[in-house]
Amino acid sequence: MSTKTILITDDEPHMRRLIAFSLKRTGHTLLQAESGEDALDRIGRETVDLLLIDYGLNGINGMDTINTMRQLESGSTIPVILLTALGDTGIRDDAQNAGVNAFMTKPFSPVELTQLVEELLAS
């Protein structure tokens, strides 16, 4: 298995740490961003193989970040997992329209998250 780079984007430091801890055993490189702007900057500078992003970011929200990323050459094909504490079907519809590959509602199972990450990186 080759090492991939995963960008974890959440404005809550404890969530970034929890997600990183959950994915540590995968052996992939884990990057962290605290805002949509920070995530877009990292995607423009570094190779990112998967984006894990929270919907409810401060400033530019997760959906706006994804839509902007899709317009970048470096971000047009990056698989995305959208995380949210909201179970709103409108958010799910918007996520599908933006090309989000998977949607997880918080709280989520670390085991399920890890399995989903591995599935997306393998495809």
mmCIF file of N, CA and C in Angstrom:
data_model
loop_
_atom_site.group_PDB
_atom_site.id
_atom_site.type_symbol
_atom_site.label_atom_id
_atom_site.label_comp_id
_atom_site.label_asym_id
_atom_site.label_seq_id
_atom_site.Cartn_x
_atom_site.Cartn_y
_atom_site.Cartn_z
ATOM 1 N N MET A 1 0.836 -1.175 0.000
ATOM 2 C CA MET A 1 0.000 0.000 0.000
ATOM 3 C C MET A 1 0.885 1.243 0.000
ATOM 4 N N SER A 2 0.607 2.171 -0.895
ATOM 5 C CA SER A 2 1.383 3.400 -0.933
ATOM 6 C C SER A 2 0.806 4.408 0.056
ATOM 7 N N THR A 3 1.674 5.255 0.558
ATOM 8 C CA THR A 3 1.249 6.264 1.514
ATOM 9 C C THR A 3 0.554 7.399 0.784
ATOM 10 N N LYS A 4 -0.593 7.794 1.282
ATOM 11 C CA LYS A 4 -1.374 8.893 0.717
ATOM 12 C C LYS A 4 -1.390 10.042 1.716
ATOM 13 N N THR A 5 -1.801 11.205 1.243
ATOM 14 C CA THR A 5 -1.887 12.382 2.095
ATOM 15 C C THR A 5 -3.346 12.758 2.306
ATOM 16 N N ILE A 6 -3.734 12.858 3.572
ATOM 17 C CA ILE A 6 -5.105 13.185 3.961
ATOM 18 C C ILE A 6 -5.087 14.545 4.645
ATOM 19 N N LEU A 7 -5.950 15.452 4.186
ATOM 20 C CA LEU A 7 -6.074 16.772 4.798
ATOM 21 C C LEU A 7 -7.330 16.804 5.657
ATOM 22 N N ILE A 8 -7.139 16.977 6.956
ATOM 23 C CA ILE A 8 -8.232 17.034 7.934
ATOM 24 C C ILE A 8 -8.528 18.502 8.205
ATOM 25 N N THR A 9 -9.755 18.933 7.893
ATOM 26 C CA THR A 9 -10.113 20.341 8.063
ATOM 27 C C THR A 9 -11.304 20.470 8.999
ATOM 28 N N ASP A 10 -11.043 21.066 10.154
ATOM 29 C CA ASP A 10 -12.093 21.311 11.146
ATOM 30 C C ASP A 10 -11.631 22.487 11.993
ATOM 31 N N ASP A 11 -12.546 23.381 12.351
ATOM 32 C CA ASP A 11 -12.155 24.540 13.148
ATOM 33 C C ASP A 11 -12.030 24.219 14.634
ATOM 34 N N GLU A 12 -12.405 23.021 15.021
ATOM 35 C CA GLU A 12 -12.285 22.608 16.418
ATOM 36 C C GLU A 12 -11.035 21.733 16.583
ATOM 37 N N PRO A 13 -10.032 22.224 17.328
ATOM 38 C CA PRO A 13 -8.782 21.468 17.482
ATOM 39 C C PRO A 13 -8.989 20.053 18.010
ATOM 40 N N HIS A 14 -9.920 19.866 18.941
ATOM 41 C CA HIS A 14 -10.122 18.517 19.497
ATOM 42 C C HIS A 14 -10.679 17.559 18.438
ATOM 43 N N MET A 15 -11.474 18.056 17.496
ATOM 44 C CA MET A 15 -11.976 17.187 16.417
ATOM 45 C C MET A 15 -10.844 16.804 15.467
ATOM 46 N N ARG A 16 -9.973 17.769 15.142
ATOM 47 C CA ARG A 16 -8.831 17.448 14.277
ATOM 48 C C ARG A 16 -7.961 16.386 14.936
ATOM 49 N N ARG A 17 -7.724 16.538 16.248
ATOM 50 C CA ARG A 17 -6.900 15.553 16.973
ATOM 51 C C ARG A 17 -7.574 14.186 17.006
ATOM 52 N N LEU A 18 -8.882 14.158 17.248
ATOM 53 C CA LEU A 18 -9.621 12.894 17.293
ATOM 54 C C LEU A 18 -9.568 12.180 15.942
ATOM 55 N N ILE A 19 -9.794 12.921 14.877
ATOM 56 C CA ILE A 19 -9.755 12.324 13.536
ATOM 57 C C ILE A 19 -8.343 11.835 13.224
ATOM 58 N N ALA A 20 -7.340 12.657 13.522
ATOM 59 C CA ALA A 20 -5.950 12.258 13.268
ATOM 60 C C ALA A 20 -5.591 11.012 14.072
ATOM 61 N N PHE A 21 -6.011 10.958 15.322
ATOM 62 C CA PHE A 21 -5.746 9.782 16.151
ATOM 63 C C PHE A 21 -6.408 8.549 15.543
ATOM 64 N N SER A 22 -7.636 8.704 15.057
ATOM 65 C CA SER A 22 -8.369 7.581 14.457
ATOM 66 C C SER A 22 -7.677 7.063 13.205
ATOM 67 N N LEU A 23 -7.046 7.966 12.454
ATOM 68 C CA LEU A 23 -6.441 7.586 11.172
ATOM 69 C C LEU A 23 -4.943 7.298 11.268
ATOM 70 N N LYS A 24 -4.360 7.494 12.436
ATOM 71 C CA LYS A 24 -2.913 7.328 12.598
ATOM 72 C C LYS A 24 -2.435 5.940 12.173
ATOM 73 N N ARG A 25 -3.199 4.918 12.499
ATOM 74 C CA ARG A 25 -2.789 3.539 12.190
ATOM 75 C C ARG A 25 -2.780 3.230 10.698
ATOM 76 N N THR A 26 -3.399 4.075 9.881
ATOM 77 C CA THR A 26 -3.421 3.817 8.439
ATOM 78 C C THR A 26 -2.040 3.990 7.823
ATOM 79 N N GLY A 27 -1.177 4.744 8.490
ATOM 80 C CA GLY A 27 0.160 4.982 7.968
ATOM 81 C C GLY A 27 0.217 6.094 6.940
ATOM 82 N N HIS A 28 -0.903 6.724 6.657
ATOM 83 C CA HIS A 28 -0.927 7.821 5.695
ATOM 84 C C HIS A 28 -0.414 9.100 6.342
ATOM 85 N N THR A 29 0.015 10.030 5.513
ATOM 86 C CA THR A 29 0.429 11.343 5.984
ATOM 87 C C THR A 29 -0.819 12.148 6.308
ATOM 88 N N LEU A 30 -0.864 12.719 7.497
ATOM 89 C CA LEU A 30 -2.039 13.464 7.946
ATOM 90 C C LEU A 30 -1.683 14.938 8.093
ATOM 91 N N LEU A 31 -2.341 15.766 7.309
ATOM 92 C CA LEU A 31 -2.190 17.213 7.407
ATOM 93 C C LEU A 31 -3.429 17.772 8.082
ATOM 94 N N GLN A 32 -3.298 18.938 8.695
ATOM 95 C CA GLN A 32 -4.450 19.548 9.351
ATOM 96 C C GLN A 32 -4.601 21.001 8.928
ATOM 97 N N ALA A 33 -5.867 21.420 8.805
ATOM 98 C CA ALA A 33 -6.201 22.813 8.509
ATOM 99 C C ALA A 33 -7.331 23.219 9.438
ATOM 100 N N GLU A 34 -7.302 24.471 9.889
ATOM 101 C CA GLU A 34 -8.324 24.927 10.833
ATOM 102 C C GLU A 34 -9.416 25.759 10.178
ATOM 103 N N SER A 35 -9.283 26.018 8.877
ATOM 104 C CA SER A 35 -10.291 26.821 8.184
ATOM 105 C C SER A 35 -10.350 26.420 6.714
ATOM 106 N N GLY A 36 -11.408 26.854 6.050
ATOM 107 C CA GLY A 36 -11.517 26.602 4.618
ATOM 108 C C GLY A 36 -10.404 27.283 3.850
ATOM 109 N N GLU A 37 -10.071 28.504 4.260
ATOM 110 C CA GLU A 37 -8.993 29.240 3.601
ATOM 111 C C GLU A 37 -7.668 28.498 3.746
ATOM 112 N N ASP A 38 -7.401 27.998 4.940
ATOM 113 C CA ASP A 38 -6.175 27.236 5.203
ATOM 114 C C ASP A 38 -6.147 25.964 4.351
ATOM 115 N N ALA A 39 -7.287 25.290 4.243
ATOM 116 C CA ALA A 39 -7.366 24.064 3.431
ATOM 117 C C ALA A 39 -7.077 24.369 1.966
ATOM 118 N N LEU A 40 -7.679 25.428 1.437
ATOM 119 C CA LEU A 40 -7.455 25.787 0.031
ATOM 120 C C LEU A 40 -5.995 26.134 -0.218
ATOM 121 N N ASP A 41 -5.374 26.822 0.727
ATOM 122 C CA ASP A 41 -3.960 27.157 0.612
ATOM 123 C C ASP A 41 -3.109 25.890 0.568
ATOM 124 N N ARG A 42 -3.391 24.947 1.446
ATOM 125 C CA ARG A 42 -2.613 23.694 1.479
ATOM 126 C C ARG A 42 -2.819 22.890 0.203
ATOM 127 N N ILE A 43 -4.058 22.849 -0.295
ATOM 128 C CA ILE A 43 -4.344 22.109 -1.526
ATOM 129 C C ILE A 43 -3.604 22.735 -2.704
ATOM 130 N N GLY A 44 -3.447 24.052 -2.683
ATOM 131 C CA GLY A 44 -2.704 24.734 -3.739
ATOM 132 C C GLY A 44 -1.207 24.501 -3.680
ATOM 133 N N ARG A 45 -0.683 24.175 -2.491
ATOM 134 C CA ARG A 45 0.761 24.008 -2.307
ATOM 135 C C ARG A 45 1.234 22.568 -2.207
ATOM 136 N N GLU A 46 0.343 21.670 -1.782
ATOM 137 C CA GLU A 46 0.755 20.298 -1.488
ATOM 138 C C GLU A 46 -0.144 19.299 -2.212
ATOM 139 N N THR A 47 0.368 18.106 -2.417
ATOM 140 C CA THR A 47 -0.448 17.046 -3.001
ATOM 141 C C THR A 47 -1.337 16.471 -1.911
ATOM 142 N N VAL A 48 -2.638 16.550 -2.123
ATOM 143 C CA VAL A 48 -3.615 16.019 -1.173
ATOM 144 C C VAL A 48 -4.405 14.933 -1.889
ATOM 145 N N ASP A 49 -4.477 13.752 -1.285
ATOM 146 C CA ASP A 49 -5.170 12.616 -1.897
ATOM 147 C C ASP A 49 -6.589 12.436 -1.389
ATOM 148 N N LEU A 50 -6.917 13.047 -0.248
ATOM 149 C CA LEU A 50 -8.268 12.944 0.321
ATOM 150 C C LEU A 50 -8.490 14.129 1.246
ATOM 151 N N LEU A 51 -9.674 14.732 1.140
ATOM 152 C CA LEU A 51 -10.047 15.837 2.020
ATOM 153 C C LEU A 51 -11.162 15.390 2.945
ATOM 154 N N LEU A 52 -10.920 15.510 4.237
ATOM 155 C CA LEU A 52 -11.943 15.322 5.274
ATOM 156 C C LEU A 52 -12.262 16.717 5.770
ATOM 157 N N ILE A 53 -13.510 17.168 5.622
ATOM 158 C CA ILE A 53 -13.820 18.552 5.961
ATOM 159 C C ILE A 53 -15.144 18.662 6.694
ATOM 160 N N ASP A 54 -15.164 19.531 7.692
ATOM 161 C CA ASP A 54 -16.375 19.800 8.456
ATOM 162 C C ASP A 54 -17.238 20.795 7.693
ATOM 163 N N TYR A 55 -18.533 20.587 7.720
ATOM 164 C CA TYR A 55 -19.462 21.505 7.059
ATOM 165 C C TYR A 55 -19.470 22.865 7.745
ATOM 166 N N GLY A 56 -19.506 22.873 9.073
ATOM 167 C CA GLY A 56 -19.722 24.102 9.830
ATOM 168 C C GLY A 56 -18.466 24.841 10.222
ATOM 169 N N LEU A 57 -17.576 25.080 9.275
ATOM 170 C CA LEU A 57 -16.359 25.831 9.572
ATOM 171 C C LEU A 57 -16.683 27.303 9.793
ATOM 172 N N ASN A 58 -15.879 27.973 10.617
ATOM 173 C CA ASN A 58 -15.982 29.430 10.737
ATOM 174 C C ASN A 58 -15.451 30.062 9.458
ATOM 175 N N GLY A 59 -15.966 31.219 9.102
ATOM 176 C CA GLY A 59 -15.534 31.867 7.863
ATOM 177 C C GLY A 59 -16.162 31.160 6.680
ATOM 178 N N ILE A 60 -15.366 30.782 5.714
ATOM 179 C CA ILE A 60 -15.858 30.046 4.548
ATOM 180 C C ILE A 60 -16.216 28.627 5.003
ATOM 181 N N ASN A 61 -17.471 28.232 4.818
ATOM 182 C CA ASN A 61 -17.905 26.923 5.332
ATOM 183 C C ASN A 61 -17.382 25.775 4.469
ATOM 184 N N GLY A 62 -17.650 24.566 4.909
ATOM 185 C CA GLY A 62 -17.141 23.388 4.215
ATOM 186 C C GLY A 62 -17.614 23.272 2.777
ATOM 187 N N MET A 63 -18.902 23.546 2.527
ATOM 188 C CA MET A 63 -19.427 23.431 1.157
ATOM 189 C C MET A 63 -18.794 24.466 0.242
ATOM 190 N N ASP A 64 -18.659 25.709 0.715
ATOM 191 C CA ASP A 64 -18.030 26.745 -0.106
ATOM 192 C C ASP A 64 -16.568 26.403 -0.376
ATOM 193 N N THR A 65 -15.903 25.825 0.606
ATOM 194 C CA THR A 65 -14.513 25.396 0.418
ATOM 195 C C THR A 65 -14.432 24.324 -0.662
ATOM 196 N N ILE A 66 -15.328 23.351 -0.609
ATOM 197 C CA ILE A 66 -15.340 22.274 -1.607
ATOM 198 C C ILE A 66 -15.613 22.840 -2.994
ATOM 199 N N ASN A 67 -16.601 23.713 -3.104
ATOM 200 C CA ASN A 67 -16.932 24.299 -4.408
ATOM 201 C C ASN A 67 -15.764 25.093 -4.976
ATOM 202 N N THR A 68 -15.060 25.839 -4.132
ATOM 203 C CA THR A 68 -13.883 26.583 -4.587
ATOM 204 C C THR A 68 -12.767 25.620 -4.973
ATOM 205 N N MET A 69 -12.554 24.579 -4.172
ATOM 206 C CA MET A 69 -11.512 23.593 -4.454
ATOM 207 C C MET A 69 -11.742 22.924 -5.804
ATOM 208 N N ARG A 70 -12.986 22.632 -6.123
ATOM 209 C CA ARG A 70 -13.310 21.951 -7.381
ATOM 210 C C ARG A 70 -12.938 22.800 -8.600
ATOM 211 N N GLN A 71 -12.801 24.105 -8.416
ATOM 212 C CA GLN A 71 -12.423 24.991 -9.514
ATOM 213 C C GLN A 71 -10.912 25.057 -9.712
ATOM 214 N N LEU A 72 -10.159 24.543 -8.746
ATOM 215 C CA LEU A 72 -8.701 24.529 -8.834
ATOM 216 C C LEU A 72 -8.244 23.274 -9.557
ATOM 217 N N GLU A 73 -7.233 23.412 -10.389
ATOM 218 C CA GLU A 73 -6.698 22.231 -11.072
ATOM 219 C C GLU A 73 -6.233 21.191 -10.062
ATOM 220 N N SER A 74 -5.588 21.650 -8.994
ATOM 221 C CA SER A 74 -5.060 20.723 -7.993
ATOM 222 C C SER A 74 -6.145 20.096 -7.127
ATOM 223 N N GLY A 75 -7.364 20.635 -7.145
ATOM 224 C CA GLY A 75 -8.419 20.120 -6.281
ATOM 225 C C GLY A 75 -9.620 19.545 -6.989
ATOM 226 N N SER A 76 -9.571 19.511 -8.305
ATOM 227 C CA SER A 76 -10.764 19.120 -9.064
ATOM 228 C C SER A 76 -11.155 17.655 -8.893
ATOM 229 N N THR A 77 -10.199 16.799 -8.575
ATOM 230 C CA THR A 77 -10.505 15.365 -8.489
ATOM 231 C C THR A 77 -10.253 14.758 -7.105
ATOM 232 N N ILE A 78 -9.967 15.585 -6.119
ATOM 233 C CA ILE A 78 -9.692 15.069 -4.773
ATOM 234 C C ILE A 78 -10.975 14.494 -4.171
ATOM 235 N N PRO A 79 -10.947 13.238 -3.714
ATOM 236 C CA PRO A 79 -12.114 12.686 -3.019
ATOM 237 C C PRO A 79 -12.364 13.452 -1.719
ATOM 238 N N VAL A 80 -13.649 13.597 -1.369
ATOM 239 C CA VAL A 80 -14.030 14.390 -0.202
ATOM 240 C C VAL A 80 -14.989 13.611 0.690
ATOM 241 N N ILE A 81 -14.717 13.669 1.998
ATOM 242 C CA ILE A 81 -15.667 13.202 3.010
ATOM 243 C C ILE A 81 -16.109 14.442 3.771
ATOM 244 N N LEU A 82 -17.406 14.718 3.747
ATOM 245 C CA LEU A 82 -17.960 15.865 4.459
ATOM 246 C C LEU A 82 -18.489 15.401 5.806
ATOM 247 N N LEU A 83 -18.027 16.051 6.865
ATOM 248 C CA LEU A 83 -18.463 15.741 8.225
ATOM 249 C C LEU A 83 -19.384 16.854 8.709
ATOM 250 N N THR A 84 -20.454 16.495 9.397
ATOM 251 C CA THR A 84 -21.347 17.514 9.930
ATOM 252 C C THR A 84 -22.085 17.009 11.157
ATOM 253 N N ALA A 85 -22.424 17.938 12.023
ATOM 254 C CA ALA A 85 -23.259 17.608 13.179
ATOM 255 C C ALA A 85 -24.732 17.724 12.813
ATOM 256 N N LEU A 86 -25.005 18.221 11.617
ATOM 257 C CA LEU A 86 -26.377 18.423 11.147
ATOM 258 C C LEU A 86 -26.793 17.270 10.248
ATOM 259 N N GLY A 87 -27.994 16.767 10.419
ATOM 260 C CA GLY A 87 -28.482 15.675 9.579
ATOM 261 C C GLY A 87 -29.376 16.163 8.455
ATOM 262 N N ASP A 88 -29.281 17.426 8.124
ATOM 263 C CA ASP A 88 -30.132 18.082 7.133
ATOM 264 C C ASP A 88 -29.996 17.443 5.751
ATOM 265 N N THR A 89 -31.116 17.024 5.159
ATOM 266 C CA THR A 89 -31.064 16.415 3.823
ATOM 267 C C THR A 89 -30.672 17.434 2.766
ATOM 268 N N GLY A 90 -30.942 18.714 3.002
ATOM 269 C CA GLY A 90 -30.512 19.750 2.064
ATOM 270 C C GLY A 90 -29.005 19.807 1.954
ATOM 271 N N ILE A 91 -28.321 19.620 3.078
ATOM 272 C CA ILE A 91 -26.857 19.595 3.067
ATOM 273 C C ILE A 91 -26.371 18.390 2.273
ATOM 274 N N ARG A 92 -27.018 17.259 2.462
ATOM 275 C CA ARG A 92 -26.640 16.053 1.704
ATOM 276 C C ARG A 92 -26.806 16.280 0.203
ATOM 277 N N ASP A 93 -27.905 16.910 -0.189
ATOM 278 C CA ASP A 93 -28.144 17.191 -1.608
ATOM 279 C C ASP A 93 -27.075 18.129 -2.157
ATOM 280 N N ASP A 94 -26.773 19.199 -1.415
ATOM 281 C CA ASP A 94 -25.728 20.131 -1.838
ATOM 282 C C ASP A 94 -24.381 19.424 -1.945
ATOM 283 N N ALA A 95 -24.113 18.534 -0.999
ATOM 284 C CA ALA A 95 -22.848 17.795 -0.996
ATOM 285 C C ALA A 95 -22.734 16.914 -2.236
ATOM 286 N N GLN A 96 -23.800 16.216 -2.570
ATOM 287 C CA GLN A 96 -23.779 15.367 -3.768
ATOM 288 C C GLN A 96 -23.565 16.205 -5.018
ATOM 289 N N ASN A 97 -24.223 17.356 -5.095
ATOM 290 C CA ASN A 97 -24.072 18.233 -6.257
ATOM 291 C C ASN A 97 -22.656 18.783 -6.381
ATOM 292 N N ALA A 98 -21.957 18.908 -5.263
ATOM 293 C CA ALA A 98 -20.582 19.415 -5.261
ATOM 294 C C ALA A 98 -19.558 18.306 -5.492
ATOM 295 N N GLY A 99 -20.019 17.083 -5.669
ATOM 296 C CA GLY A 99 -19.098 15.982 -5.917
ATOM 297 C C GLY A 99 -18.483 15.396 -4.664
ATOM 298 N N VAL A 100 -19.165 15.565 -3.531
ATOM 299 C CA VAL A 100 -18.685 14.957 -2.288
ATOM 300 C C VAL A 100 -18.862 13.446 -2.400
ATOM 301 N N ASN A 101 -17.829 12.710 -2.060
ATOM 302 C CA ASN A 101 -17.853 11.255 -2.200
ATOM 303 C C ASN A 101 -18.563 10.550 -1.065
ATOM 304 N N ALA A 102 -18.507 11.140 0.135
ATOM 305 C CA ALA A 102 -19.138 10.502 1.294
ATOM 306 C C ALA A 102 -19.510 11.576 2.307
ATOM 307 N N PHE A 103 -20.479 11.229 3.128
ATOM 308 C CA PHE A 103 -21.064 12.147 4.097
ATOM 309 C C PHE A 103 -21.153 11.405 5.422
ATOM 310 N N MET A 104 -20.606 11.983 6.487
ATOM 311 C CA MET A 104 -20.697 11.353 7.807
ATOM 312 C C MET A 104 -21.243 12.357 8.802
ATOM 313 N N THR A 105 -22.185 11.898 9.621
ATOM 314 C CA THR A 105 -22.773 12.741 10.652
ATOM 315 C C THR A 105 -22.038 12.517 11.970
ATOM 316 N N LYS A 106 -21.678 13.614 12.636
ATOM 317 C CA LYS A 106 -21.057 13.539 13.958
ATOM 318 C C LYS A 106 -22.146 13.258 14.982
ATOM 319 N N PRO A 107 -21.888 12.470 15.996
ATOM 320 C CA PRO A 107 -20.653 11.715 16.205
ATOM 321 C C PRO A 107 -20.591 10.518 15.257
ATOM 322 N N PHE A 108 -19.393 10.150 14.885
ATOM 323 C CA PHE A 108 -19.195 9.038 13.963
ATOM 324 C C PHE A 108 -18.292 7.999 14.612
ATOM 325 N N SER A 109 -18.325 6.811 14.058
ATOM 326 C CA SER A 109 -17.480 5.728 14.540
ATOM 327 C C SER A 109 -16.086 5.867 13.919
ATOM 328 N N PRO A 110 -15.028 5.920 14.733
ATOM 329 C CA PRO A 110 -13.680 5.974 14.182
ATOM 330 C C PRO A 110 -13.375 4.791 13.263
ATOM 331 N N VAL A 111 -13.913 3.625 13.575
ATOM 332 C CA VAL A 111 -13.696 2.441 12.735
ATOM 333 C C VAL A 111 -14.347 2.647 11.370
ATOM 334 N N GLU A 112 -15.587 3.132 11.362
ATOM 335 C CA GLU A 112 -16.279 3.381 10.091
ATOM 336 C C GLU A 112 -15.571 4.462 9.286
ATOM 337 N N LEU A 113 -15.088 5.504 9.955
ATOM 338 C CA LEU A 113 -14.358 6.562 9.261
ATOM 339 C C LEU A 113 -13.101 6.000 8.610
ATOM 340 N N THR A 114 -12.347 5.202 9.347
ATOM 341 C CA THR A 114 -11.120 4.613 8.813
ATOM 342 C C THR A 114 -11.420 3.719 7.616
ATOM 343 N N GLN A 115 -12.466 2.905 7.705
ATOM 344 C CA GLN A 115 -12.843 2.039 6.584
ATOM 345 C C GLN A 115 -13.222 2.864 5.360
ATOM 346 N N LEU A 116 -13.984 3.920 5.567
ATOM 347 C CA LEU A 116 -14.403 4.779 4.464
ATOM 348 C C LEU A 116 -13.206 5.461 3.812
ATOM 349 N N VAL A 117 -12.289 5.954 4.616
ATOM 350 C CA VAL A 117 -11.076 6.581 4.093
ATOM 351 C C VAL A 117 -10.305 5.592 3.230
ATOM 352 N N GLU A 118 -10.101 4.381 3.729
ATOM 353 C CA GLU A 118 -9.353 3.376 2.966
ATOM 354 C C GLU A 118 -10.064 3.006 1.663
ATOM 355 N N GLU A 119 -11.391 2.901 1.705
ATOM 356 C CA GLU A 119 -12.150 2.597 0.486
ATOM 357 C C GLU A 119 -11.961 3.693 -0.556
ATOM 358 N N LEU A 120 -12.069 4.942 -0.146
ATOM 359 C CA LEU A 120 -11.931 6.048 -1.094
ATOM 360 C C LEU A 120 -10.512 6.155 -1.640
ATOM 361 N N LEU A 121 -9.520 5.907 -0.807
ATOM 362 C CA LEU A 121 -8.138 5.978 -1.276
ATOM 363 C C LEU A 121 -7.788 4.818 -2.201
ATOM 364 N N ALA A 122 -8.484 3.710 -2.065
ATOM 365 C CA ALA A 122 -8.217 2.541 -2.913
ATOM 366 C C ALA A 122 -8.882 2.662 -4.285
ATOM 367 N N SER A 123 -9.891 3.510 -4.387
ATOM 368 C CA SER A 123 -10.623 3.598 -5.669
ATOM 369 C C SER A 123 -10.025 4.615 -6.612
#
